[in-house]
Coordinates of N, CA, C and O in Angstrom, one line a residue:
X18 N 9.7 0.3 9.4 CA 10.4 0.2 8.2 C 11.1 1.5 7.8 O 10.6 2.6 8.2
X19 N 12.2 1.5 7.1 CA 12.9 2.7 6.7 C 12.2 3.2 5.5 O 11.3 2.5 4.9
X20 N 12.4 4.4 5.1 CA 11.8 5.0 3.9 C 12.1 4.2 2.7 O 11.4 4.2 1.7
X21 N 13.3 3.6 2.6 CA 13.8 2.8 1.5 C 13.1 1.4 1.3 O 13.0 1.0 0.2
X22 N 12.7 0.9 2.4 CA 12.1 -0.5 2.3 C 10.7 -0.5 2.8 O 10.3 0.3 3.7
X23 N 9.8 -1.2 2.2 CA 8.4 -1.4 2.5 C 8.0 -2.9 2.6 O 8.5 -3.7 1.9
X24 N 7.2 -3.1 3.7 CA 6.7 -4.5 3.7 C 5.6 -4.8 2.8 O 5.1 -3.9 2.0
X25 N 5.3 -6.1 2.7 CA 4.2 -6.4 1.7 C 2.9 -5.7 2.0 O 2.2 -5.3 1.1
X26 N 2.6 -5.6 3.3 CA 1.4 -5.0 3.7 C 1.4 -3.4 3.3 O 0.4 -2.8 2.8
X27 N 2.6 -2.8 3.6 CA 2.7 -1.4 3.1 C 2.6 -1.2 1.6 O 1.9 -0.2 1.2
X28 N 3.2 -2.1 0.9 CA 3.0 -2.0 -0.6 C 1.6 -2.1 -1.0 O 1.1 -1.5 -1.9
X29 N 0.8 -3.1 -0.4 CA -0.6 -3.3 -0.7 C -1.4 -2.2 -0.5 O -2.2 -1.7 -1.3
X30 N -1.1 -1.5 0.7 CA -1.9 -0.3 1.0 C -1.5 0.9 0.1 O -2.3 1.6 -0.4
X31 N -0.3 1.0 -0.2 CA 0.3 2.2 -1.0 C -0.2 2.1 -2.5 O -0.5 3.1 -3.1
X32 N -0.2 0.9 -3.0 CA -0.5 0.7 -4.5 C -1.9 -0.1 -4.7 O -2.2 -0.3 -5.9
X33 N -2.7 -0.3 -3.7 CA -4.0 -0.9 -3.8 C -4.0 -2.2 -4.6 O -4.7 -2.4 -5.6
X34 N -3.0 -3.0 -4.2 CA -2.9 -4.4 -4.8 C -3.0 -5.4 -3.5 O -2.9 -5.1 -2.5
X35 N -3.1 -6.7 -4.0 CA -3.2 -7.7 -3.0 C -1.8 -8.4 -2.9 O -1.0 -8.3 -3.7
X36 N -1.6 -9.0 -1.6 CA -0.3 -9.7 -1.4 C -0.1 -10.8 -2.6 O 0.9 -11.0 -3.0
X37 N -1.2 -11.3 -3.0 CA -1.2 -12.4 -4.0 C -0.6 -11.7 -5.3 O 0.2 -12.4 -6.1
X38 N -1.0 -10.5 -5.6 CA -0.6 -9.8 -6.8 C 1.0 -9.6 -6.8 O 1.8 -9.9 -7.7
X39 N 1.4 -9.1 -5.6 CA 2.8 -8.9 -5.4 C 3.6 -10.2 -5.5 O 4.7 -10.3 -6.2
X40 N 3.2 -11.3 -4.9 CA 3.8 -12.6 -5.0 C 3.8 -13.1 -6.5 O 4.8 -13.7 -7.0
X41 N 2.7 -12.8 -7.1 CA 2.6 -13.2 -8.6 C 3.7 -12.5 -9.4 O 4.5 -13.1 -10.1
X42 N 3.8 -11.2 -9.2 CA 4.8 -10.4 -9.9 C 6.2 -10.8 -9.5 O 7.1 -10.8 -10.4
X43 N 6.4 -11.2 -8.4 CA 7.7 -11.7 -7.9 C 8.0 -13.1 -8.6 O 9.1 -13.3 -9.0
X44 N 7.0 -14.0 -8.6 CA 7.2 -15.3 -9.3 C 7.5 -15.1 -10.8 O 8.2 -15.9 -11.4
X45 N 6.8 -14.1 -11.4 CA 7.1 -13.7 -12.8 C 8.4 -13.0 -13.1 O 8.7 -12.6 -14.2
X46 N 9.2 -12.8 -12.0 CA 10.4 -12.0 -12.0 C 10.2 -10.7 -12.6 O 11.2 -10.2 -13.3
X47 N 9.3 -10.0 -12.1 CA 9.1 -8.6 -12.5 C 9.5 -7.7 -11.2 O 9.8 -6.6 -11.3
X48 N 9.3 -8.3 -10.0 CA 9.8 -7.6 -8.8 C 10.7 -8.5 -8.1 O 10.7 -9.8 -8.2
X49 N 11.7 -7.8 -7.3 CA 12.7 -8.6 -6.7 C 12.9 -8.1 -5.3 O 13.9 -7.5 -4.9
X50 N 11.9 -8.4 -4.4 CA 12.0 -8.0 -3.0 C 13.2 -8.7 -2.2 O 13.5 -9.8 -2.6
X51 N 13.6 -8.0 -1.3 CA 14.6 -8.8 -0.4 C 13.9 -9.7 0.4 O 12.8 -9.4 1.0
X52 N 14.4 -10.8 0.6 CA 13.8 -11.9 1.4 C 14.5 -12.1 2.7 O 15.7 -12.2 2.8
X53 N 13.8 -11.9 3.9 CA 14.3 -12.3 5.1 C 13.4 -13.3 5.8 O 12.4 -13.0 6.3
X54 N 13.7 -14.5 5.5 CA 12.9 -15.6 5.9 C 11.6 -15.6 5.1 O 11.6 -15.6 3.9
X55 N 10.4 -15.5 5.8 CA 9.1 -15.3 5.0 C 8.8 -13.8 4.7 O 7.9 -13.7 3.9
X56 N 9.6 -13.0 5.2 CA 9.3 -11.6 5.1 C 9.9 -11.0 3.7 O 11.0 -11.4 3.3
X57 N 9.1 -10.2 3.1 CA 9.5 -9.6 1.9 C 9.6 -8.1 2.1 O 8.7 -7.5 2.6
X58 N 10.8 -7.5 1.7 CA 11.0 -6.1 1.8 C 11.2 -5.5 0.4 O 12.1 -6.0 -0.3
X59 N 10.4 -4.5 0.0 CA 10.4 -3.9 -1.2 C 11.2 -2.7 -1.2 O 11.0 -1.8 -0.4
X60 N 12.1 -2.5 -2.2 CA 12.9 -1.4 -2.2 C 12.4 -0.3 -3.1 O 11.3 -0.5 -3.8
X61 N 13.0 0.8 -3.3 CA 12.5 1.9 -4.2 C 12.4 1.4 -5.5 O 11.5 1.8 -6.3
X62 N 13.4 0.6 -5.9 CA 13.3 0.1 -7.3 C 12.1 -0.8 -7.5 O 11.5 -0.7 -8.6
X63 N 11.7 -1.6 -6.6 CA 10.6 -2.4 -6.6 C 9.3 -1.5 -6.8 O 8.4 -1.8 -7.6
X64 N 9.3 -0.5 -6.0 CA 8.1 0.3 -6.1 C 8.0 1.1 -7.5 O 7.0 1.2 -8.1
X65 N 9.1 1.5 -8.0 CA 9.1 2.1 -9.4 C 8.7 1.1 -10.4 O 7.9 1.4 -11.3
X66 N 9.2 -0.1 -10.3 CA 8.8 -1.2 -11.2 C 7.4 -1.5 -11.1 O 6.6 -1.7 -12.1
X67 N 6.8 -1.6 -9.9 CA 5.4 -1.9 -9.7 C 4.5 -0.8 -10.3 O 3.5 -1.0 -10.9
X68 N 4.9 0.5 -10.1 CA 4.1 1.6 -10.7 C 4.1 1.4 -12.2 O 3.1 1.5 -12.9
X69 N 5.2 1.0 -12.8 CA 5.3 0.8 -14.3 C 4.5 -0.4 -14.7 O 3.8 -0.4 -15.7
X70 N 4.5 -1.5 -13.9 CA 3.7 -2.7 -14.2 C 2.2 -2.4 -14.2 O 1.5 -2.7 -15.1
X71 N 1.8 -1.7 -13.1 CA 0.4 -1.3 -13.0 C -0.1 -0.5 -14.2 O -1.2 -0.6 -14.6
X72 N 0.8 0.6 -14.5 CA 0.4 1.4 -15.6 C 0.3 0.6 -16.9 O -0.5 0.8 -17.7
X73 N 1.3 -0.2 -17.1 CA 1.4 -1.0 -18.4 C 0.1 -1.9 -18.5 O -0.5 -2.0 -19.5
X74 N -0.3 -2.5 -17.3 CA -1.5 -3.4 -17.3 C -2.7 -2.6 -17.6 O -3.6 -3.0 -18.4
X75 N -2.8 -1.4 -17.1 CA -3.9 -0.5 -17.4 C -4.1 -0.2 -18.7 O -5.1 -0.1 -19.3
X76 N -2.9 -0.1 -19.4 CA -2.9 0.3 -20.9 C -3.0 -0.9 -21.8 O -3.0 -0.8 -23.1
X77 N -3.0 -2.1 -21.2 CA -3.3 -3.3 -22.0 C -1.9 -4.0 -22.4 O -2.0 -4.9 -23.3
X78 N -0.8 -3.6 -21.8 CA 0.4 -4.3 -22.2 C 0.4 -5.8 -21.5 O -0.1 -5.9 -20.4
X79 N 1.0 -6.7 -22.2 CA 1.0 -8.0 -21.7 C 2.2 -8.0 -20.6 O 3.1 -7.1 -20.7
X80 N 2.2 -9.0 -19.7 CA 3.2 -9.1 -18.7 C 4.6 -9.2 -19.4 O 5.6 -8.8 -18.9
X81 N 4.6 -10.0 -20.5 CA 5.9 -10.3 -21.2 C 6.4 -9.0 -21.8 O 7.5 -8.7 -21.8
X82 N 5.5 -8.2 -22.4 CA 5.9 -6.8 -22.9 C 6.5 -6.0 -21.8 O 7.4 -5.3 -22.0
X83 N 5.8 -5.9 -20.7 CA 6.3 -5.1 -19.5 C 7.7 -5.7 -19.1 O 8.6 -4.8 -18.8
X84 N 7.8 -7.0 -18.9 CA 9.1 -7.5 -18.5 C 10.2 -7.1 -19.5 O 11.3 -6.6 -19.1
X85 N 10.0 -7.2 -20.8 CA 10.9 -6.7 -21.8 C 11.3 -5.3 -21.7 O 12.4 -4.9 -21.8
X86 N 10.3 -4.5 -21.5 CA 10.5 -3.1 -21.3 C 11.3 -2.7 -20.1 O 12.2 -1.9 -20.2
X87 N 11.0 -3.4 -18.9 CA 11.8 -3.1 -17.7 C 13.2 -3.6 -17.9 O 14.1 -3.0 -17.5
X88 N 13.4 -4.6 -18.6 CA 14.7 -5.2 -18.8 C 15.6 -4.3 -19.8 O 16.8 -4.2 -19.6
X89 N 14.9 -3.5 -20.6 CA 15.6 -2.5 -21.5 C 16.2 -1.4 -20.6 O 17.0 -0.5 -21.2
X90 N 15.8 -1.2 -19.4 CA 16.3 -0.1 -18.6 C 17.8 -0.1 -18.5 O 18.5 0.9 -18.5
X91 N 18.4 -1.3 -18.5 CA 19.9 -1.5 -18.3 C 20.7 -1.5 -19.7 O 21.8 -2.0 -19.6
X92 N 20.1 -1.2 -20.7 CA 20.8 -1.3 -22.0 C 22.0 -0.3 -22.0 O 22.9 -0.7 -22.6
X93 N 21.9 0.8 -21.3 CA 23.1 1.7 -21.2 C 23.0 2.9 -22.1 O 24.1 3.5 -22.4
X94 N 21.9 3.1 -22.7 CA 21.8 4.4 -23.6 C 20.9 5.4 -23.0 O 20.1 6.0 -23.8
X95 N 20.8 5.6 -21.7 CA 20.0 6.6 -21.1 C 18.6 6.4 -21.3 O 17.8 7.2 -21.5
X96 N 18.2 5.1 -21.4 CA 16.8 4.5 -21.5 C 16.3 4.9 -22.9 O 15.0 4.8 -23.2
X97 N 17.0 5.3 -23.9 CA 16.5 5.6 -25.2 C 15.8 4.3 -25.9 O 14.7 4.5 -26.3
X98 N 16.5 3.3 -25.7 CA 15.9 2.0 -26.3 C 14.6 1.6 -25.6 O 13.6 1.4 -26.2
X99 N 14.6 1.8 -24.3 CA 13.4 1.5 -23.4 C 12.2 2.5 -23.8 O 11.2 2.0 -24.1
X100 N 12.6 3.7 -23.9 CA 11.6 4.7 -24.2 C 11.0 4.5 -25.6 O 9.8 4.6 -25.8
X101 N 11.9 4.2 -26.5 CA 11.5 4.1 -27.9 C 10.5 2.8 -28.0 O 9.4 2.9 -28.7
X102 N 10.9 1.7 -27.4 CA 10.0 0.5 -27.6 C 8.7 0.8 -26.8 O 7.7 0.3 -27.2
X103 N 8.8 1.4 -25.6 CA 7.5 1.7 -24.9 C 6.6 2.6 -25.8 O 5.4 2.3 -25.8
X104 N 7.2 3.6 -26.4 CA 6.3 4.3 -27.3 C 5.8 3.6 -28.4 O 4.5 3.7 -28.7
X105 N 6.5 2.7 -29.0 CA 5.9 1.8 -30.1 C 4.8 1.0 -29.6 O 3.8 0.9 -30.3
X106 N 5.0 0.3 -28.5 CA 4.0 -0.6 -28.0 C 2.7 0.3 -27.5 O 1.6 -0.1 -27.8
X107 N 2.9 1.4 -27.0 CA 1.9 2.4 -26.6 C 1.1 2.8 -27.8 O -0.2 2.8 -27.8
X108 N 1.8 3.1 -28.9 CA 1.0 3.5 -30.1 C 0.1 2.3 -30.6 O -1.0 2.5 -31.1
X109 N 0.6 1.1 -30.6 CA -0.1 -0.1 -31.0 C -1.4 -0.3 -30.1 O -2.4 -0.6 -30.5
X110 N -1.2 -0.1 -28.7 CA -2.3 -0.3 -27.8 C -3.3 0.8 -28.0 O -4.5 0.5 -28.0
X111 N -2.9 2.0 -28.3 CA -3.8 3.1 -28.5 C -4.7 2.8 -29.8 O -5.9 2.9 -29.7
X112 N -4.0 2.3 -30.8 CA -4.8 1.8 -32.0 C -5.8 0.8 -31.7 O -7.0 0.8 -32.1
X113 N -5.4 -0.2 -30.8 CA -6.3 -1.3 -30.5 C -7.4 -0.8 -29.6 O -8.6 -1.2 -29.9
X114 N -7.1 0.1 -28.7 CA -8.2 0.7 -27.8 C -9.2 1.4 -28.6 O -10.4 1.4 -28.4
X115 N -8.7 2.3 -29.6 CA -9.6 3.0 -30.4 C -10.5 2.2 -31.3 O -11.7 2.5 -31.4
X116 N -9.9 1.1 -31.8 CA -10.7 0.2 -32.6 C -11.8 -0.5 -31.8 O -12.9 -0.7 -32.2
X117 N -11.4 -0.9 -30.6 CA -12.4 -1.6 -29.7 C -13.5 -0.5 -29.3 O -14.6 -0.9 -29.2
X118 N -13.1 0.7 -29.1 CA -14.1 1.8 -28.8 C -15.1 2.0 -29.9 O -16.3 2.0 -29.7
X119 N -14.6 1.9 -31.2 CA -15.5 2.0 -32.4 C -16.4 0.8 -32.4 O -17.6 1.0 -32.7
X120 N -15.9 -0.4 -32.2 CA -16.7 -1.5 -32.2 C -17.8 -1.5 -31.1 O -18.9 -1.7 -31.3
X121 N -17.4 -1.0 -29.9 CA -18.4 -0.8 -28.8 C -19.4 0.2 -29.1 O -20.6 0.0 -28.9
X122 N -19.0 1.3 -29.7 CA -19.9 2.4 -30.0 C -21.0 1.9 -31.0 O -22.1 2.1 -30.9
X123 N -20.5 1.1 -32.0 CA -21.4 0.6 -33.0 C -22.4 -0.4 -32.4 O -23.5 -0.5 -32.7
X124 N -21.8 -1.3 -31.5 CA -22.7 -2.2 -30.8 C -23.8 -1.5 -29.9 O -24.9 -2.0 -29.9
X125 N -23.3 -0.5 -29.2 CA -24.3 0.3 -28.4 C -25.4 0.9 -29.3 O -26.5 0.8 -28.9
X126 N -25.0 1.5 -30.4 CA -25.9 2.1 -31.4 C -26.9 1.0 -31.8 O -28.2 1.2 -31.9
X127 N -26.4 -0.1 -32.2 CA -27.3 -1.2 -32.6 C -28.2 -1.7 -31.6 O -29.4 -1.9 -31.9
X128 N -27.8 -1.8 -30.4 CA -28.7 -2.2 -29.3 C -29.7 -1.1 -29.0 O -30.9 -1.5 -28.8
X129 N -29.4 0.1 -29.0 CA -30.3 1.1 -28.9 C -31.4 1.1 -29.9 O -32.6 1.2 -29.6
X130 N -31.0 0.8 -31.1 CA -31.9 0.7 -32.3 C -32.9 -0.5 -32.0 O -34.1 -0.3 -32.2
X131 N -32.3 -1.6 -31.5 CA -33.2 -2.8 -31.3 C -34.1 -2.5 -30.1 O -35.3 -3.0 -30.1
X132 N -33.6 -1.7 -29.1 CA -34.5 -1.4 -28.0 C -35.7 -0.5 -28.4 O -36.8 -0.7 -28.0
X133 N -35.4 0.5 -29.3 CA -36.4 1.3 -29.8 C -37.5 0.5 -30.6 O -38.7 0.7 -30.5
X134 N -37.0 -0.4 -31.5 CA -37.9 -1.3 -32.2 C -38.7 -2.1 -31.2 O -40.0 -2.2 -31.3
X135 N -38.1 -2.7 -30.1 CA -38.8 -3.5 -29.2 C -39.8 -2.7 -28.4 O -41.0 -3.2 -28.2
X136 N -39.5 -1.5 -28.1 CA -40.4 -0.6 -27.4 C -41.7 -0.4 -28.3 O -42.8 -0.4 -27.8
X137 N -41.5 -0.2 -29.6 CA -42.6 0.1 -30.5 C -43.4 -1.2 -30.6 O -44.7 -1.1 -30.7
X138 N -42.9 -2.4 -30.8 CA -43.6 -3.7 -30.8 C -44.4 -3.9 -29.6 O -45.6 -4.2 -29.6
X139 N -43.7 -3.6 -28.4 CA -44.5 -3.8 -27.1 C -45.8 -2.8 -27.1 O -46.8 -3.2 -26.7
X140 N -45.5 -1.6 -27.5 CA -46.6 -0.6 -27.4 C -47.7 -1.0 -28.3 O -48.9 -0.9 -28.0
X141 N -47.3 -1.5 -29.5 CA -48.3 -1.9 -30.5 C -49.1 -3.1 -30.0 O -50.3 -3.2 -30.1
X142 N -48.4 -4.1 -29.3 CA -49.1 -5.3 -28.8 C -50.1 -4.8 -27.6 O -51.1 -5.4 -27.5
X143 N -49.6 -3.9 -26.9 CA -50.5 -3.4 -25.8 C -51.8 -2.7 -26.3 O -52.8 -2.9 -25.8
X144 N -51.6 -2.0 -27.4 CA -52.8 -1.3 -28.1 C -53.7 -2.3 -28.7 O -54.9 -2.3 -28.4
X145 N -53.2 -3.4 -29.2 CA -54.0 -4.4 -29.8 C -54.7 -5.1 -28.7 O -56.0 -5.5 -28.8
X146 N -54.1 -5.3 -27.5 CA -54.7 -6.1 -26.5 C -55.9 -5.1 -25.8 O -57.0 -5.7 -25.5
X147 N -55.6 -3.9 -25.7 CA -56.6 -3.0 -25.3 C -57.8 -3.0 -26.2 O -59.0 -3.0 -25.8
X148 N -57.5 -2.9 -27.5 CA -58.7 -2.8 -28.5 C -59.4 -4.1 -28.4 O -60.7 -4.1 -28.7
X149 N -58.8 -5.3 -28.2 CA -59.6 -6.6 -28.1 C -60.4 -6.7 -26.9 O -61.3 -7.5 -26.8
X150 N -60.1 -5.9 -25.8 CA -60.9 -6.1 -24.6 C -62.2 -5.4 -24.7 O -62.8 -4.8 -25.2

């Protein structure tokens, strides 16, 4: 393969994804590999798009949001629209993630409290059993 083109196997190894994932993103029209019969050849553009897709997924962007952001690349304003919209969605995701973290922290604290209570109850029951023997 040339430096400009990668096979599906090379893409999988380079980006730690499965062939199924790449085919899925192709079916969703997020990637556009060159087709030579059954063979898929991915361009530098596909690799850049895949990096953005994977980053967007990691940050909780939906595939539709990712598609819309990728489509904004061609608006013709040096990606100002794309960057602005990405920034807005990223701010929303950060707020969501922070809210989930707060909820998770509260749940962890509640569970720890319940475990301390359970520990005391078990210890008390063990003492009562010992005293009864």
